[in-house]
CSV table of C-alpha atoms and ligand atoms in Angstrom, one decimal:
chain,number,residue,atom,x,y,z
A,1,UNK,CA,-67.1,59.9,161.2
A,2,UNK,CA,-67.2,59.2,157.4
A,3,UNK,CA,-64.6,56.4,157.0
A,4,UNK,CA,-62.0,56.4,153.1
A,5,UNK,CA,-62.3,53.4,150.9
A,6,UNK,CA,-59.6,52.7,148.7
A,7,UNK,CA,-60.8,52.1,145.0
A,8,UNK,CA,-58.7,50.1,142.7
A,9,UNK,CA,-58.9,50.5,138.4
A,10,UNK,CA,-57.5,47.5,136.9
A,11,UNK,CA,-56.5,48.3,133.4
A,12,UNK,CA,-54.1,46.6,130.6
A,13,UNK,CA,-51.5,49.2,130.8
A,14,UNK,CA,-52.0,50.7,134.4
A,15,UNK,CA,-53.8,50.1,137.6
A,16,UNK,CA,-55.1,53.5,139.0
A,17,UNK,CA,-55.7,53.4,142.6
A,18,UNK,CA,-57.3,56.0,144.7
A,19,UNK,CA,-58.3,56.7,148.5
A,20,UNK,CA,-62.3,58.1,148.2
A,21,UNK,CA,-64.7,59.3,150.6
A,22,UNK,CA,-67.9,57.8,151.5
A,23,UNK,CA,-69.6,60.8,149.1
A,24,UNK,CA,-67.3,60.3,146.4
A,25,UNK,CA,-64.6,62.7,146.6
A,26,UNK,CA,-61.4,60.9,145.4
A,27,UNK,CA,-58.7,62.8,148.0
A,28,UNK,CA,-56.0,60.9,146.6
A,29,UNK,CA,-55.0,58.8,143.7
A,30,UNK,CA,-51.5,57.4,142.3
A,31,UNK,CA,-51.4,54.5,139.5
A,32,UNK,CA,-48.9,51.7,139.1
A,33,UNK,CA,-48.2,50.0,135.7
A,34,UNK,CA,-50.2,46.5,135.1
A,35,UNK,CA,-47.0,45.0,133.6
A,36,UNK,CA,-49.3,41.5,132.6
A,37,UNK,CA,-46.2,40.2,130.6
A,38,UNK,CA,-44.7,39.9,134.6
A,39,UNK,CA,-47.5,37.4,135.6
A,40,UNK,CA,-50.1,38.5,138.3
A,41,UNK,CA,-48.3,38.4,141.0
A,42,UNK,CA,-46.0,40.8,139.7
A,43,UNK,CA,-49.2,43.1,139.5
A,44,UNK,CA,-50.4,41.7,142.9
A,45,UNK,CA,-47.2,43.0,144.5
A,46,UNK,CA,-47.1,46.4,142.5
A,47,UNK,CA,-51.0,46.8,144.3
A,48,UNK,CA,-50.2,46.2,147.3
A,49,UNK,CA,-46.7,48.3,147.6
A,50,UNK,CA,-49.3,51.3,146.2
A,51,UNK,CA,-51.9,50.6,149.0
A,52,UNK,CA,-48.8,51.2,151.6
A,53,UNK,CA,-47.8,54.2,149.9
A,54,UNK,CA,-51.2,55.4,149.9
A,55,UNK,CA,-52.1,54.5,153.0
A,56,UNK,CA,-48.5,56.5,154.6
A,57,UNK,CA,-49.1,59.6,152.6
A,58,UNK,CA,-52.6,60.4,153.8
A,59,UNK,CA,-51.4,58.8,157.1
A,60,UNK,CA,-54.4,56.3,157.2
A,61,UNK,CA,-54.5,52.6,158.3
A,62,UNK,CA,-56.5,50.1,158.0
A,63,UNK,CA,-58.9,50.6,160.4
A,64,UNK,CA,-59.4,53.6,158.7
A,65,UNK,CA,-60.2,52.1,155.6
A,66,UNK,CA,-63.9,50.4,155.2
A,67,UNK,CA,-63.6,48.5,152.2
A,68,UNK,CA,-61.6,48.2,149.1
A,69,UNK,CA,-63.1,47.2,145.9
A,70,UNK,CA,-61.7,46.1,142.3
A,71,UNK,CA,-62.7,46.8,139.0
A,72,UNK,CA,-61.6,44.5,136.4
A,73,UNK,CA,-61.8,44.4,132.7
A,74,UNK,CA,-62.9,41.0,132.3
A,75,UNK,CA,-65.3,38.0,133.9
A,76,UNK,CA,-65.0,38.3,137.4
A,77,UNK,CA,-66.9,35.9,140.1
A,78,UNK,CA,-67.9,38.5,143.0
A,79,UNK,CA,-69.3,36.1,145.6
A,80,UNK,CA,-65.7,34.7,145.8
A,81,UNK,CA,-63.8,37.6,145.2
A,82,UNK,CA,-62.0,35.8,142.1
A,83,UNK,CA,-60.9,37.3,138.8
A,84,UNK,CA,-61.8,34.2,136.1
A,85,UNK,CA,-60.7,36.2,133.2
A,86,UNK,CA,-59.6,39.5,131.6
A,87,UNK,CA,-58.6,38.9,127.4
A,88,UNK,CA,-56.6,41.9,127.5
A,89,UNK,CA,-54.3,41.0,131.1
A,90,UNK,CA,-52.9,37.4,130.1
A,91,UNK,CA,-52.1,35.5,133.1
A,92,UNK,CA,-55.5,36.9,135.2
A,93,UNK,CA,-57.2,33.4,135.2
A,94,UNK,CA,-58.7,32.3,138.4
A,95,UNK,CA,-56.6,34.9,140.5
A,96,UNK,CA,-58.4,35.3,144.2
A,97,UNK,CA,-57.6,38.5,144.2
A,98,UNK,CA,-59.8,39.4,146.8
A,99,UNK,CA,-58.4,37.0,149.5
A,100,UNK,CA,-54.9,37.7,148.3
A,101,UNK,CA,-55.3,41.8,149.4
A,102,UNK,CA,-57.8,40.7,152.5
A,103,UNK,CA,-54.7,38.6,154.0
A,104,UNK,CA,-52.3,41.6,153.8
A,105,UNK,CA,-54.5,44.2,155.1
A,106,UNK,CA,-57.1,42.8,157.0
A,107,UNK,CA,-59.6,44.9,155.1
A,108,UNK,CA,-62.9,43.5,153.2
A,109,UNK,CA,-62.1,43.2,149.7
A,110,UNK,CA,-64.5,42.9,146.8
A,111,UNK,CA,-64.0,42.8,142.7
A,112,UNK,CA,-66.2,43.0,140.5
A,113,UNK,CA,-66.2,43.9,136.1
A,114,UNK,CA,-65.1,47.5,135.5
A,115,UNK,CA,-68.0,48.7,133.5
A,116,UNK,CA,-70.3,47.5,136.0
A,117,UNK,CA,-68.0,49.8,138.8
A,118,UNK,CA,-68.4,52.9,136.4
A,119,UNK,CA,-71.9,52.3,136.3
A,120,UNK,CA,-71.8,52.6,140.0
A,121,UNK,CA,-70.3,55.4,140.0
A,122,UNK,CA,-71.9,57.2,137.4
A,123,UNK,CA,-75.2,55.6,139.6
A,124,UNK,CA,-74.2,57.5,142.8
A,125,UNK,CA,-72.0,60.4,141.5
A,126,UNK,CA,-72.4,61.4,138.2
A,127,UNK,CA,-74.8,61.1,134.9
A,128,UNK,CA,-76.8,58.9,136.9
A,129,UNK,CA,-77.6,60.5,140.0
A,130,UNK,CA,-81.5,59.6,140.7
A,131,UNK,CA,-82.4,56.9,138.6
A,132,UNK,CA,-83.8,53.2,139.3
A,133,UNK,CA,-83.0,51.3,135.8
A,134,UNK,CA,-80.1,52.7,133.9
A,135,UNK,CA,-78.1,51.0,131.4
A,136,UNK,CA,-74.5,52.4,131.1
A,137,UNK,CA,-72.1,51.9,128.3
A,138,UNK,CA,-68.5,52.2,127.3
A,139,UNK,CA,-67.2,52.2,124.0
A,140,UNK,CA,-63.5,51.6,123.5
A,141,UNK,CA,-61.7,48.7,122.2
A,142,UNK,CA,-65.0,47.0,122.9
A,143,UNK,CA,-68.4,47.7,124.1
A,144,UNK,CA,-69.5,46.8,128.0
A,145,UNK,CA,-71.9,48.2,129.9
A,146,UNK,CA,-73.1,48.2,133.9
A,147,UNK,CA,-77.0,47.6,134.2
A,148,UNK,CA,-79.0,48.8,136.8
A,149,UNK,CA,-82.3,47.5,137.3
A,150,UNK,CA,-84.9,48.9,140.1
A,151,UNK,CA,-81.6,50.5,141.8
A,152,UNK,CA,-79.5,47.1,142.3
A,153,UNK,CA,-76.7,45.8,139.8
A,154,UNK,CA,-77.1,43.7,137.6
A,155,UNK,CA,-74.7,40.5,138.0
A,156,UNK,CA,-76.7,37.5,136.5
A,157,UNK,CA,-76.6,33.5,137.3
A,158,UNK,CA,-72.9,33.0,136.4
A,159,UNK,CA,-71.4,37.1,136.8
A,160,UNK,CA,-71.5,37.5,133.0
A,161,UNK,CA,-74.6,39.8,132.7
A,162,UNK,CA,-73.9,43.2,130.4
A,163,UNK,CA,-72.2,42.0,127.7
A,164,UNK,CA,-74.3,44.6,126.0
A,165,UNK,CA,-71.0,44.1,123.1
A,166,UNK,CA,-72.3,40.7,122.0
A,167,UNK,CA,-75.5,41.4,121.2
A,168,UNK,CA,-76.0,39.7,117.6
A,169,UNK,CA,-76.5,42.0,115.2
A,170,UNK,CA,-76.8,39.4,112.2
A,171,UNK,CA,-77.5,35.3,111.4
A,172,UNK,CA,-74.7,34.3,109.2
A,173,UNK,CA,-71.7,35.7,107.4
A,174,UNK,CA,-71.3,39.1,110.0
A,175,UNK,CA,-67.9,40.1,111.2
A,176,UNK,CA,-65.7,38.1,113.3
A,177,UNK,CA,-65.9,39.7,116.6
A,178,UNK,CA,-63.0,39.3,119.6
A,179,UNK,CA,-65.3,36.3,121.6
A,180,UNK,CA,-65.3,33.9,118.9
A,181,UNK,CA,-68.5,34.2,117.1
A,182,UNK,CA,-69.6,36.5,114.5
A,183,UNK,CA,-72.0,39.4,113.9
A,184,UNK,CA,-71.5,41.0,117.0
A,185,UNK,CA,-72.6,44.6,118.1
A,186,UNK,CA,-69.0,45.0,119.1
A,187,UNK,CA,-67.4,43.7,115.8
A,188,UNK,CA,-69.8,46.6,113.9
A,189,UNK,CA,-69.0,49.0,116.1
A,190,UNK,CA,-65.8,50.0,118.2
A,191,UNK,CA,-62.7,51.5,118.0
A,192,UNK,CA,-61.7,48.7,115.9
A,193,UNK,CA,-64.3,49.0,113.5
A,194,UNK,CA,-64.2,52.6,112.9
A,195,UNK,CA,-60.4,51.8,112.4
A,196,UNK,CA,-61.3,48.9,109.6
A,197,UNK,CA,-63.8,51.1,108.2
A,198,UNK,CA,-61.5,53.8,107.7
A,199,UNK,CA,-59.0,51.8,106.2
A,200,UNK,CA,-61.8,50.3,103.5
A,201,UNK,CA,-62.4,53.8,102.5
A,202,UNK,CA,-58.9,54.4,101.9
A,203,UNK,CA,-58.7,51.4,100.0
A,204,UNK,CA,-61.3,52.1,97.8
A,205,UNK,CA,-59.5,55.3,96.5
A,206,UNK,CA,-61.9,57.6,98.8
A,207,UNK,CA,-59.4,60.7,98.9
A,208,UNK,CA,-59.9,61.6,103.0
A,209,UNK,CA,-58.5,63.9,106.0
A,210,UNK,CA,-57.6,61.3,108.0
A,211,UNK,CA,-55.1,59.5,105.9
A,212,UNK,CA,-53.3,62.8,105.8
A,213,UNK,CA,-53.5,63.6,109.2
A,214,UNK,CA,-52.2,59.9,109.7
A,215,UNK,CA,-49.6,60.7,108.2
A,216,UNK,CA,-48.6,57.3,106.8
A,217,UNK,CA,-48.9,55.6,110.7
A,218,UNK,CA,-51.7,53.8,112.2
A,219,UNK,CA,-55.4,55.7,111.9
A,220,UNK,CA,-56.5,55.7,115.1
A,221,UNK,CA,-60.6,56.6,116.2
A,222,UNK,CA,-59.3,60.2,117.6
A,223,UNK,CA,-57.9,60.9,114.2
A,224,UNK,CA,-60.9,59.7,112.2
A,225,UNK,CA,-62.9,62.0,115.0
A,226,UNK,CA,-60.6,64.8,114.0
A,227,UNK,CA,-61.0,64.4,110.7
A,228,UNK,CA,-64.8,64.6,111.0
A,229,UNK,CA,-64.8,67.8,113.1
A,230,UNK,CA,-62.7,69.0,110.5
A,231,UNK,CA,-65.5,68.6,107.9
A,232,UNK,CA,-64.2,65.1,106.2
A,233,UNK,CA,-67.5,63.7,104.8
A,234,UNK,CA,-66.5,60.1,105.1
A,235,UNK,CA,-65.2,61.0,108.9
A,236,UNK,CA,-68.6,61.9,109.8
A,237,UNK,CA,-70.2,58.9,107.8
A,238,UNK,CA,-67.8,56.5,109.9
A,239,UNK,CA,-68.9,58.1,113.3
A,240,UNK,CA,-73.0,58.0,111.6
A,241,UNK,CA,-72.4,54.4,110.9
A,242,UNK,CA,-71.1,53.6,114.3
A,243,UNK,CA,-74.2,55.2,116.3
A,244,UNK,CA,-76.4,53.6,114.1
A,245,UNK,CA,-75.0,50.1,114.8
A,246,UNK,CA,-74.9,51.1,118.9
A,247,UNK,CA,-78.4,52.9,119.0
A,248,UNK,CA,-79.9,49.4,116.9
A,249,UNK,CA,-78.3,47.4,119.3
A,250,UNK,CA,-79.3,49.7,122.4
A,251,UNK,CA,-83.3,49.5,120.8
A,252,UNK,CA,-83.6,45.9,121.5
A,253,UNK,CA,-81.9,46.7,125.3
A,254,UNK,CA,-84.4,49.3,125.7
A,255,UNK,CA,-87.2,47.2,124.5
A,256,UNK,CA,-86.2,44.5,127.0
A,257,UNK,CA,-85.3,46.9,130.0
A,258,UNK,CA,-87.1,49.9,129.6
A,259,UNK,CA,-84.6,52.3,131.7
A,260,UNK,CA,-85.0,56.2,132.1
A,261,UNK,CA,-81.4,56.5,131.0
A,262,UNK,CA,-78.4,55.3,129.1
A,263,UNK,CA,-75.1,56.8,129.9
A,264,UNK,CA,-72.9,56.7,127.2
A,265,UNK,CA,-68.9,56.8,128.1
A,266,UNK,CA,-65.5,55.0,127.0
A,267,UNK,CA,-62.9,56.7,124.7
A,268,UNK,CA,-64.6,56.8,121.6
A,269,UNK,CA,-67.6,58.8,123.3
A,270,UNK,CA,-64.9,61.6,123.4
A,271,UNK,CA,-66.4,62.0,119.8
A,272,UNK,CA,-69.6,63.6,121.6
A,273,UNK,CA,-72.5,64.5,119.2
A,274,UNK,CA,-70.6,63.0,116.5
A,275,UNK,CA,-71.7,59.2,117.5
A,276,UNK,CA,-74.4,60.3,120.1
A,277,UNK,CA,-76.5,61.9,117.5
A,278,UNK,CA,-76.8,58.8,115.4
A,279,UNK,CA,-77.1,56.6,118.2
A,280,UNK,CA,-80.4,58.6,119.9
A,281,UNK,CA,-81.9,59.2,116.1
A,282,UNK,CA,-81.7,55.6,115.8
A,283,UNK,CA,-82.9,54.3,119.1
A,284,UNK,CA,-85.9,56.9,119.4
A,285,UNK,CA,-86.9,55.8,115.4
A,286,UNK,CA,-86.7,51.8,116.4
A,287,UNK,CA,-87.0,51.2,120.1
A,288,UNK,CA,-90.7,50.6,120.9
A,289,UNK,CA,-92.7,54.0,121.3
A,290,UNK,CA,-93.4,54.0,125.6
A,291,UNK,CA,-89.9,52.7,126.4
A,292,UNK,CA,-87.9,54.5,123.3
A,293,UNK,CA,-89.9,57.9,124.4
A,294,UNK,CA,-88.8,57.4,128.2
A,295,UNK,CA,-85.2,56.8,128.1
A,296,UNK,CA,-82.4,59.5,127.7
A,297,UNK,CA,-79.2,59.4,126.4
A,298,UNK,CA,-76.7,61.3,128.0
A,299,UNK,CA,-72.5,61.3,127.8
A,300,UNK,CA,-70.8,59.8,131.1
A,301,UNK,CA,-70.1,62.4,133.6
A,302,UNK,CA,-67.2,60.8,135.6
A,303,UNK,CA,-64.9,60.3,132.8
A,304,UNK,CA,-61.6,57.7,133.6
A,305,UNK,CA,-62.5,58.2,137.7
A,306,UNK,CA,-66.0,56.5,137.2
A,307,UNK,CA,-64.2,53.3,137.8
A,308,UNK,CA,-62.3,53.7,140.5
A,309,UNK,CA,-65.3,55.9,142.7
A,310,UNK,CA,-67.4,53.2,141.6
A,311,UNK,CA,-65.0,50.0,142.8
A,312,UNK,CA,-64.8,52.2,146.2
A,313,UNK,CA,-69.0,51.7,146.7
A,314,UNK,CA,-68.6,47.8,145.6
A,315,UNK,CA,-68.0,47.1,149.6
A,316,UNK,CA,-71.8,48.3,150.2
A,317,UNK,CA,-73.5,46.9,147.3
B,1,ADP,P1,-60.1,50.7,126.1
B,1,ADP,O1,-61.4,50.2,125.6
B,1,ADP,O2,-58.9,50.2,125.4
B,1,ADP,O3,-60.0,50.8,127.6
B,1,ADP,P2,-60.8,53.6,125.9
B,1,ADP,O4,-62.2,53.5,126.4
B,1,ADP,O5,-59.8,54.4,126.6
B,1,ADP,O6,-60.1,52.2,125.6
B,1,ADP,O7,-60.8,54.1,124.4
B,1,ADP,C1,-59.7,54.2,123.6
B,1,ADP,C2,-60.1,54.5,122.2
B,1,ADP,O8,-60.8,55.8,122.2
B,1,ADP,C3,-58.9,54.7,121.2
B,1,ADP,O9,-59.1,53.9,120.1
B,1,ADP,C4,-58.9,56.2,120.9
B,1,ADP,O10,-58.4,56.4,119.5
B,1,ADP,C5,-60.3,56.5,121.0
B,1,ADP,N1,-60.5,57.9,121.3
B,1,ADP,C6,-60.0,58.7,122.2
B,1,ADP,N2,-60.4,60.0,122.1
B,1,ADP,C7,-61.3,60.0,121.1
B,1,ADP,C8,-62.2,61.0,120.5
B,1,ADP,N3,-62.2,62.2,120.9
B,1,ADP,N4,-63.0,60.6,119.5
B,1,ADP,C9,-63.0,59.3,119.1
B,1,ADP,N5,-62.2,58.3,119.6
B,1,ADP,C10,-61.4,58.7,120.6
């Protein structure tokens, strides 16, 4: 008999929880607010109160249940099942999460970085199905990605490979980015930046869509998108800019990894074309010819359940 997992989605806002078989099919799924401002435990005890509620409406327990797995937005240490940090959950710092869940339910428990579980997924279930070395990224409030090299994830000496974001980008005087230093991939090109960038243009006097659709609140990336699929030139030079700065920054990953595909997913990917168009233009013109002919980019199949499937397959991996 197939036995469930239970896959867990740790964002800042909500944690999504689902039950998932063995091939992938999520047959239920609930989410519980994150609530950070509460403390952990506070989350800790929302989590747990969810796994009893899932567990009595599909009429599981826990020997049912192989594994549950954690994805976390932030440095996690998965040999010891600990969350070191997450810069958008304050209070997450050195919460053994892992232990904490094993106690209550007597069922293996693993965490691991949330990009790196919707790589999984995407790996085993979606854009990825098939591949040996596959680089996927996510493009939101930052940019993170999940590599897989010769079919195993990739989790580096000290947990903290992927950080596909802080590729440098320039030496001196680049933008500040979010870890500190400056001239990041990430401070050229994210949600953020398309939203500074917009703002520039406005500014400068630029006469655009998107400040009228704003409608004097906060642009956000979906309107600038809008605005662009609307026909706003500077829209579409925004989105141009932005998949020029990923694809330059996903050359030199190419050049060093030389995978058959790059799964592109996160919010601002909702753009489609808009930013993937740029981005392969630019990575087939500057990645080396053999590795920049042999990858593909494609969009992320999964969409918000790639995390979640792919912290439910963390208990085999
Ligand atoms: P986070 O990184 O915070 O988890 P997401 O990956 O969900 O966030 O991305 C959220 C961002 O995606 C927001 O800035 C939002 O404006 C942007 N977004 C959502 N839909 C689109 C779209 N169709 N085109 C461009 N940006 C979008």
């Amino acid at each position: 008999m197939t036995k469930n997992r239970i896959g867990i989605d740790v964002g800042g806002t909500n944690v999504k929880i689902a039950l998932v078989t063995s091939d992938g099919k999520i047959t239920y799924s609930n989410s519980v607010p994150t609530r950070a401002e509460m403390g952990y435990e506070y989350t800790v005890n929302n989590i747990k109160q969810a796994i009893y509620d899932l567990m009595k409406e599909t009429k599981t327990s826990s020997k049912d249940i192989q594994g549950i797995g954690f994805g976390f937005p932030g440095q996690v240490d998965y040999k010891a099942g600990v969350v070191r940090n997450a810069p958008n959950i304050p209070g997450w710092v050195d919460v053994p999460i892992a232990q904490m869940i094993e106690s209550e339910f007597h069922i293996p428990t693993r965490v691991d970085n949330d990009v790196r579980c919707a790589a999984l997924g995407e790996l085993n279930f979606g854009a990825g199905k098939g591949c040996e070395n596959l680089i996927c990224i996510t493009v939101g409030t930052g940019i993170g990605s999940g590599l897989i090299v010769n079919g195993k994830l990739v989790r580096g000496a000290s947990n903290a490979a992927g950080e596909i974001g802080h590729i440098k980008l320039q030496i001196h005087d680049g933008p500040i980015c979010g870890c500190g230093d400056t001239g990041c991939l990430e401070a050229f090109a994210s949600g953020p930046s398309i939203v500074a960038m917009a703002e520039e243009y406005i500014k400068g006097g630029k006469s655009t869509k998107f400040r009228e659709m704003a409608n004097g609140g906060a642009i956000t990336p979906y309107i600038v998108c809008e605005a662009a699929k609307a026909g706003d030139p500077v829209a579409k030079r925004i989105f141009t800019i932005t998949g020029e700065y990923i694809g330059i920054g996903m050359a030199s990953v190419v050049n060093l990894l030389n995978p058959e595909r790059i799964i592109v997913g996160g919010g601002v990917a909702d753009s489609g074309d808009l930013l993937l168009a740029p981005l392969k233009e630019t990575l087939k013109k500057r990645a080396m010819k053999s590795a920049g002919e042999t990858v593909e980019v494609v969009p992320a199949q999964l969409g918000n359940t790639a995390g979640v499937i792919g912290a439910s397959l963390l208990i085999e991996s």
